[in-house]
């Protein structure tokens, strides 16, 4: 990976979050020394004992310079997935990434490789404030680098796996007596296990990996999974004797539900993951990818299929997320 002088340094934002913790583990297995940016380290999940921690935020240029100084790889995982206002998304997902890239490009990390974890939603920026902010974040970060150091953008789809507390909503939905679903055509969602997504990040940090481009990643089914098939699989693995009963509803009903969720969030001051923007993303219908959008097979390939990945996730939900009523199917 590098010459003498000890293990190379990887600077990571978002390393104590759901995906970030998987990324940190993957980088450690690859032999990287770790330095993590942590907002309120005392209130964050504990980082690995061997990791150096830099207290600070994405709006703190001095902390970002300390984070990236001397790094051979800068990995940007931190991001905002729910917010009350579009400006909140932009402040973190666009401006935060630009500040990090500026710190790396200003010479604090000469020769470092910047791996920016974005989202497949960035492909369709007009669908939601979140999607717009992720696309803007890609563009702002690349621009802030000023032509250096090398960069690569990774656009994962739906990420799931152990540690995914937001995903419990999927389990609750699969358990419901009647599940509202969009009318035909049925949405298809690309999926990737967090461990596979983290392995892709680590692979793109290695010397000789491609750069100056954008990659999508998925599990082995590039075309995506039908939404009803996902719900049936979750219900079956959770031990349901009968598959979910689906109630097709018009798109307008799901958009109205999203608008109602937005209104409730505004009234309570508590941001929600689901809203009109997320409903529009879901109703886009086709979030599949294509082999040519993936990293080259000699750089990265997925290893975890949806059924085995969901089984592992259900076990985590049962053991660690306090959902003891979620038995895990065998086989």
Tab-separated table of C-alpha atoms in Angstrom, residues 6-330:
chain	number	residue	atom	x	y	z
A	6	UNK	CA	4.736	2.790	9.156
A	7	UNK	CA	1.104	2.269	8.185
A	8	UNK	CA	-0.432	4.964	5.978
A	9	UNK	CA	-2.993	7.302	7.518
A	10	UNK	CA	-6.663	7.432	6.514
A	11	UNK	CA	-8.669	10.445	7.691
A	12	UNK	CA	-12.377	9.663	8.012
A	13	UNK	CA	-15.492	11.757	8.593
A	14	UNK	CA	-18.643	10.034	9.827
A	15	UNK	CA	-16.600	7.154	11.227
A	16	UNK	CA	-18.884	6.641	14.236
A	17	UNK	CA	-22.094	6.397	12.186
A	18	UNK	CA	-23.807	3.338	10.724
A	19	UNK	CA	-21.860	3.039	7.478
A	20	UNK	CA	-18.821	4.799	8.925
A	21	UNK	CA	-18.198	2.127	11.518
A	22	UNK	CA	-18.154	-0.527	8.791
A	23	UNK	CA	-15.776	1.654	6.754
A	24	UNK	CA	-13.422	2.091	9.702
A	25	UNK	CA	-13.333	-1.677	10.213
A	26	UNK	CA	-12.621	-2.281	6.521
A	27	UNK	CA	-9.800	0.273	6.486
A	28	UNK	CA	-8.284	-1.211	9.646
A	29	UNK	CA	-8.297	-4.666	8.040
A	30	UNK	CA	-6.465	-3.146	5.064
A	31	UNK	CA	-3.710	-1.908	7.349
A	32	UNK	CA	-4.573	1.782	7.565
A	33	UNK	CA	-3.859	3.941	10.590
A	34	UNK	CA	-7.043	5.845	11.421
A	35	UNK	CA	-7.865	9.409	12.346
A	36	UNK	CA	-11.549	10.247	12.837
A	37	UNK	CA	-13.465	13.519	12.979
A	38	UNK	CA	-15.978	13.305	15.813
A	39	UNK	CA	-18.675	15.775	16.776
A	40	UNK	CA	-18.869	15.698	20.587
A	41	UNK	CA	-16.668	12.583	20.989
A	42	UNK	CA	-18.053	12.032	24.500
A	43	UNK	CA	-21.578	11.610	23.064
A	44	UNK	CA	-20.644	9.555	19.993
A	45	UNK	CA	-20.359	5.774	19.778
A	46	UNK	CA	-16.876	4.783	20.878
A	47	UNK	CA	-14.367	4.740	18.006
A	48	UNK	CA	-11.849	1.906	17.732
A	49	UNK	CA	-9.283	2.075	20.511
A	50	UNK	CA	-6.427	2.461	18.033
A	51	UNK	CA	-8.002	5.425	16.206
A	52	UNK	CA	-6.920	9.014	16.787
A	53	UNK	CA	-9.905	11.328	17.319
A	54	UNK	CA	-10.083	14.960	16.191
A	55	UNK	CA	-12.974	16.793	17.890
A	56	UNK	CA	-14.849	19.045	15.495
A	57	UNK	CA	-17.441	19.461	12.793
A	58	UNK	CA	-17.595	19.888	9.053
A	59	UNK	CA	-18.039	23.646	9.592
A	60	UNK	CA	-14.697	23.911	11.436
A	61	UNK	CA	-11.872	24.473	8.895
A	62	UNK	CA	-9.176	24.232	11.575
A	63	UNK	CA	-10.442	20.825	12.726
A	64	UNK	CA	-10.605	19.643	9.116
A	65	UNK	CA	-7.000	20.657	8.527
A	66	UNK	CA	-5.945	18.732	11.630
A	67	UNK	CA	-7.957	15.757	10.422
A	68	UNK	CA	-6.378	15.497	6.978
A	69	UNK	CA	-2.814	16.574	7.782
A	70	UNK	CA	-0.418	13.935	6.467
A	71	UNK	CA	-3.201	11.574	5.348
A	72	UNK	CA	-2.738	9.279	2.355
A	73	UNK	CA	-6.502	8.827	2.031
A	74	UNK	CA	-9.351	11.144	3.028
A	75	UNK	CA	-12.699	9.358	3.295
A	76	UNK	CA	-15.828	11.489	3.559
A	77	UNK	CA	-18.737	9.444	4.900
A	78	UNK	CA	-20.474	12.067	7.063
A	79	UNK	CA	-23.735	13.449	5.741
A	80	UNK	CA	-27.237	14.521	6.654
A	81	UNK	CA	-30.092	12.162	5.748
A	82	UNK	CA	-32.981	14.034	7.372
A	83	UNK	CA	-33.523	17.741	7.906
A	84	UNK	CA	-36.306	20.269	8.349
A	85	UNK	CA	-35.150	22.552	5.529
A	86	UNK	CA	-33.392	22.215	2.194
A	87	UNK	CA	-30.817	24.712	3.427
A	88	UNK	CA	-29.911	22.335	6.265
A	89	UNK	CA	-29.126	19.592	3.750
A	90	UNK	CA	-26.977	21.984	1.720
A	91	UNK	CA	-25.115	23.275	4.760
A	92	UNK	CA	-23.864	19.777	5.578
A	93	UNK	CA	-23.908	17.736	2.372
A	94	UNK	CA	-22.651	20.471	0.047
A	95	UNK	CA	-20.728	22.966	2.166
A	96	UNK	CA	-19.230	20.442	4.584
A	97	UNK	CA	-17.819	18.317	1.795
A	98	UNK	CA	-16.423	21.405	0.067
A	99	UNK	CA	-14.612	22.470	3.258
A	100	UNK	CA	-13.106	19.024	3.703
A	101	UNK	CA	-11.940	18.935	0.085
A	102	UNK	CA	-10.502	22.432	0.407
A	103	UNK	CA	-8.499	21.329	3.444
A	104	UNK	CA	-7.119	18.349	1.549
A	105	UNK	CA	-6.483	20.301	-1.636
A	106	UNK	CA	-4.715	23.168	0.157
A	107	UNK	CA	-1.675	21.029	0.819
A	108	UNK	CA	-2.451	19.596	4.259
A	109	UNK	CA	-2.660	16.155	2.657
A	110	UNK	CA	-0.360	16.238	-0.389
A	111	UNK	CA	-0.872	13.209	-2.606
A	112	UNK	CA	-3.893	12.001	-0.635
A	113	UNK	CA	-6.790	10.310	-2.386
A	114	UNK	CA	-10.250	11.723	-1.579
A	115	UNK	CA	-13.033	9.118	-1.513
A	116	UNK	CA	-16.388	10.885	-1.292
A	117	UNK	CA	-19.339	8.698	-0.279
A	118	UNK	CA	-22.377	10.257	-1.935
A	119	UNK	CA	-25.688	8.574	-2.784
A	120	UNK	CA	-27.383	7.027	-5.782
A	121	UNK	CA	-30.015	9.722	-5.220
A	122	UNK	CA	-27.508	12.260	-6.608
A	123	UNK	CA	-28.264	10.788	-10.036
A	124	UNK	CA	-31.751	12.360	-9.850
A	125	UNK	CA	-31.110	15.684	-8.148
A	126	UNK	CA	-34.567	17.135	-8.875
A	127	UNK	CA	-36.432	14.548	-6.839
A	128	UNK	CA	-35.724	15.861	-3.350
A	129	UNK	CA	-33.705	18.370	-1.316
A	130	UNK	CA	-31.563	15.464	-0.117
A	131	UNK	CA	-30.785	14.310	-3.665
A	132	UNK	CA	-29.997	17.886	-4.727
A	133	UNK	CA	-27.648	18.345	-1.784
A	134	UNK	CA	-25.746	15.125	-2.486
A	135	UNK	CA	-25.220	16.067	-6.134
A	136	UNK	CA	-24.199	19.585	-5.111
A	137	UNK	CA	-21.816	18.083	-2.560
A	138	UNK	CA	-20.063	16.039	-5.227
A	139	UNK	CA	-19.634	19.045	-7.475
A	140	UNK	CA	-18.555	21.403	-4.688
A	141	UNK	CA	-15.967	18.977	-3.327
A	142	UNK	CA	-14.406	18.310	-6.728
A	143	UNK	CA	-14.318	22.038	-7.448
A	144	UNK	CA	-12.745	22.829	-4.055
A	145	UNK	CA	-9.907	20.398	-4.710
A	146	UNK	CA	-8.631	22.691	-7.445
A	147	UNK	CA	-7.299	19.765	-9.456
A	148	UNK	CA	-5.576	18.050	-6.536
A	149	UNK	CA	-5.515	15.549	-4.916
A	150	UNK	CA	-7.084	12.659	-6.898
A	151	UNK	CA	-10.723	12.003	-6.096
A	152	UNK	CA	-13.399	9.382	-6.618
A	153	UNK	CA	-17.119	9.539	-5.841
A	154	UNK	CA	-19.012	6.467	-4.641
A	155	UNK	CA	-22.806	6.401	-4.991
A	156	UNK	CA	-24.305	3.591	-2.904
A	157	UNK	CA	-28.012	2.719	-3.114
A	158	UNK	CA	-30.041	1.598	-0.084
A	159	UNK	CA	-27.505	0.458	2.524
A	160	UNK	CA	-28.552	-2.028	5.193
A	161	UNK	CA	-26.851	-4.299	7.689
A	162	UNK	CA	-25.980	-4.606	11.385
A	163	UNK	CA	-26.129	-1.196	13.019
A	164	UNK	CA	-28.967	0.053	10.797
A	165	UNK	CA	-31.587	1.359	13.212
A	166	UNK	CA	-33.471	3.323	10.542
A	167	UNK	CA	-34.068	0.027	8.765
A	168	UNK	CA	-36.307	-1.157	11.583
A	169	UNK	CA	-39.084	0.737	9.780
A	170	UNK	CA	-38.838	-1.867	7.010
A	171	UNK	CA	-39.420	-4.663	9.508
A	172	UNK	CA	-42.422	-2.871	11.012
A	173	UNK	CA	-43.869	-2.331	7.551
A	174	UNK	CA	-43.424	-5.988	6.600
A	175	UNK	CA	-45.255	-7.000	9.804
A	176	UNK	CA	-48.282	-4.789	9.193
A	177	UNK	CA	-51.586	-6.584	8.494
A	178	UNK	CA	-51.995	-4.570	5.286
A	179	UNK	CA	-49.111	-2.848	3.512
A	180	UNK	CA	-49.833	0.075	1.176
A	181	UNK	CA	-47.688	-0.130	-1.959
A	182	UNK	CA	-47.521	1.938	-5.154
A	183	UNK	CA	-49.542	0.893	-8.146
A	184	UNK	CA	-47.772	-0.607	-11.143
A	185	UNK	CA	-45.103	-0.282	-12.318
A	186	UNK	CA	-43.562	-1.602	-9.131
A	187	UNK	CA	-40.563	0.268	-7.692
A	188	UNK	CA	-37.212	-1.495	-7.926
A	189	UNK	CA	-34.518	-0.654	-5.402
A	190	UNK	CA	-30.837	-1.438	-5.642
A	191	UNK	CA	-29.472	-2.651	-2.309
A	192	UNK	CA	-26.033	-3.183	-0.826
A	193	UNK	CA	-24.903	-4.571	2.510
A	194	UNK	CA	-22.933	-2.121	4.640
A	195	UNK	CA	-19.938	-4.467	4.773
A	196	UNK	CA	-19.829	-4.601	0.964
A	197	UNK	CA	-20.186	-0.814	0.722
A	198	UNK	CA	-17.349	-0.399	3.227
A	199	UNK	CA	-15.185	-2.839	1.273
A	200	UNK	CA	-15.754	-0.711	-1.847
A	201	UNK	CA	-14.615	2.408	0.023
A	202	UNK	CA	-11.470	0.637	1.260
A	203	UNK	CA	-10.731	-0.719	-2.217
A	204	UNK	CA	-10.928	2.762	-3.733
A	205	UNK	CA	-8.422	4.044	-1.152
A	206	UNK	CA	-5.720	1.688	-2.391
A	207	UNK	CA	-2.897	2.785	-4.612
A	208	UNK	CA	-3.653	2.016	-8.248
A	209	UNK	CA	-7.442	2.208	-7.809
A	210	UNK	CA	-9.329	4.304	-10.378
A	211	UNK	CA	-9.911	7.978	-9.661
A	212	UNK	CA	-11.424	11.061	-11.284
A	213	UNK	CA	-14.775	9.331	-11.804
A	214	UNK	CA	-18.060	8.354	-10.158
A	215	UNK	CA	-19.077	4.784	-9.369
A	216	UNK	CA	-22.341	3.237	-8.257
A	217	UNK	CA	-22.370	0.035	-6.228
A	218	UNK	CA	-25.050	-2.613	-5.746
A	219	UNK	CA	-25.310	-6.189	-4.622
A	220	UNK	CA	-25.234	-8.866	-7.321
A	221	UNK	CA	-28.607	-7.783	-8.716
A	222	UNK	CA	-27.741	-4.611	-10.583
A	223	UNK	CA	-31.279	-4.153	-11.863
A	224	UNK	CA	-32.558	-3.823	-8.299
A	225	UNK	CA	-35.078	-5.724	-6.197
A	226	UNK	CA	-38.832	-5.418	-6.559
A	227	UNK	CA	-40.281	-3.618	-3.538
A	228	UNK	CA	-42.855	-6.330	-2.790
A	229	UNK	CA	-40.188	-9.026	-3.022
A	230	UNK	CA	-38.131	-7.181	-0.396
A	231	UNK	CA	-41.116	-6.986	1.952
A	232	UNK	CA	-41.990	-10.665	1.417
A	233	UNK	CA	-38.393	-11.660	2.145
A	234	UNK	CA	-38.234	-9.600	5.343
A	235	UNK	CA	-41.557	-11.015	6.530
A	236	UNK	CA	-40.460	-14.577	5.809
A	237	UNK	CA	-37.108	-14.207	7.553
A	238	UNK	CA	-38.875	-12.632	10.528
A	239	UNK	CA	-40.968	-15.783	10.917
A	240	UNK	CA	-44.313	-14.688	9.499
A	241	UNK	CA	-46.503	-17.579	8.466
A	242	UNK	CA	-48.306	-15.542	5.823
A	243	UNK	CA	-46.832	-13.110	3.306
A	244	UNK	CA	-47.850	-9.445	3.606
A	245	UNK	CA	-51.162	-8.345	2.139
A	246	UNK	CA	-50.521	-5.503	-0.278
A	247	UNK	CA	-52.899	-2.612	-0.919
A	248	UNK	CA	-52.022	-0.723	-4.135
A	249	UNK	CA	-52.487	3.016	-3.684
A	250	UNK	CA	-52.062	5.924	-6.129
A	251	UNK	CA	-48.862	7.914	-6.120
A	252	UNK	CA	-50.797	10.964	-4.942
A	253	UNK	CA	-51.625	9.171	-1.687
A	254	UNK	CA	-47.966	8.458	-0.933
A	255	UNK	CA	-47.018	12.028	-1.796
A	256	UNK	CA	-49.769	13.286	0.498
A	257	UNK	CA	-48.437	11.074	3.289
A	258	UNK	CA	-44.995	12.560	2.716
A	259	UNK	CA	-46.403	16.086	2.837
A	260	UNK	CA	-48.179	15.262	6.089
A	261	UNK	CA	-44.927	13.926	7.550
A	262	UNK	CA	-43.205	17.172	6.544
A	263	UNK	CA	-45.925	19.237	8.199
A	264	UNK	CA	-45.639	17.211	11.395
A	265	UNK	CA	-41.860	17.587	11.393
A	266	UNK	CA	-42.178	21.354	10.976
A	267	UNK	CA	-44.734	21.579	13.783
A	268	UNK	CA	-42.671	19.500	16.206
A	269	UNK	CA	-39.217	20.676	15.118
A	270	UNK	CA	-38.123	17.052	14.684
A	271	UNK	CA	-36.848	16.059	11.257
A	272	UNK	CA	-38.147	12.816	9.785
A	273	UNK	CA	-36.457	10.509	7.301
A	274	UNK	CA	-39.755	10.155	5.421
A	275	UNK	CA	-41.312	13.171	3.777
A	276	UNK	CA	-42.490	14.353	0.392
A	277	UNK	CA	-38.938	14.317	-0.973
A	278	UNK	CA	-38.328	10.748	0.123
A	279	UNK	CA	-41.711	9.738	-1.314
A	280	UNK	CA	-40.687	11.259	-4.658
A	281	UNK	CA	-37.416	9.324	-4.554
A	282	UNK	CA	-39.281	6.086	-3.872
A	283	UNK	CA	-41.814	6.725	-6.630
A	284	UNK	CA	-39.020	7.218	-9.155
A	285	UNK	CA	-39.583	3.454	-9.626
A	286	UNK	CA	-36.261	2.361	-11.074
A	287	UNK	CA	-33.184	2.680	-8.882
A	288	UNK	CA	-31.365	-0.101	-10.646
A	289	UNK	CA	-27.813	0.327	-11.831
A	290	UNK	CA	-25.669	-1.288	-14.520
A	291	UNK	CA	-22.405	-3.259	-14.518
A	292	UNK	CA	-20.552	-0.467	-16.329
A	293	UNK	CA	-21.397	1.941	-13.503
A	294	UNK	CA	-19.733	-0.315	-10.914
A	295	UNK	CA	-16.032	-0.310	-10.002
A	296	UNK	CA	-13.975	-2.712	-12.136
A	297	UNK	CA	-14.377	-6.314	-10.905
A	298	UNK	CA	-10.675	-6.546	-10.120
A	299	UNK	CA	-11.091	-3.589	-7.748
A	300	UNK	CA	-14.333	-4.538	-5.980
A	301	UNK	CA	-17.217	-6.980	-6.232
A	302	UNK	CA	-20.145	-7.557	-3.840
A	303	UNK	CA	-20.035	-10.671	-1.691
A	304	UNK	CA	-23.298	-10.568	0.292
A	305	UNK	CA	-26.657	-11.420	-1.251
A	306	UNK	CA	-29.894	-9.842	-0.088
A	307	UNK	CA	-31.292	-12.883	1.725
A	308	UNK	CA	-28.164	-13.646	3.744
A	309	UNK	CA	-27.614	-9.938	4.380
A	310	UNK	CA	-31.146	-9.402	5.654
A	311	UNK	CA	-30.888	-12.495	7.824
A	312	UNK	CA	-27.789	-11.042	9.475
A	313	UNK	CA	-29.504	-7.665	9.866
A	314	UNK	CA	-32.587	-9.230	11.444
A	315	UNK	CA	-30.354	-11.023	13.923
A	316	UNK	CA	-28.784	-7.688	14.862
A	317	UNK	CA	-32.180	-6.041	15.209
A	318	UNK	CA	-33.257	-8.837	17.538
A	319	UNK	CA	-30.089	-8.946	19.638
A	320	UNK	CA	-28.906	-5.348	19.690
A	321	UNK	CA	-31.779	-3.070	18.755
A	322	UNK	CA	-34.141	-4.378	21.406
A	323	UNK	CA	-36.542	-6.020	18.956
A	324	UNK	CA	-36.765	-9.367	20.680
A	325	UNK	CA	-39.955	-10.245	18.791
A	326	UNK	CA	-38.072	-10.612	15.514
A	327	UNK	CA	-37.162	-14.273	15.084
A	328	UNK	CA	-34.752	-15.034	12.300
A	329	UNK	CA	-35.597	-17.694	9.761
A	330	UNK	CA	-33.123	-20.448	9.034
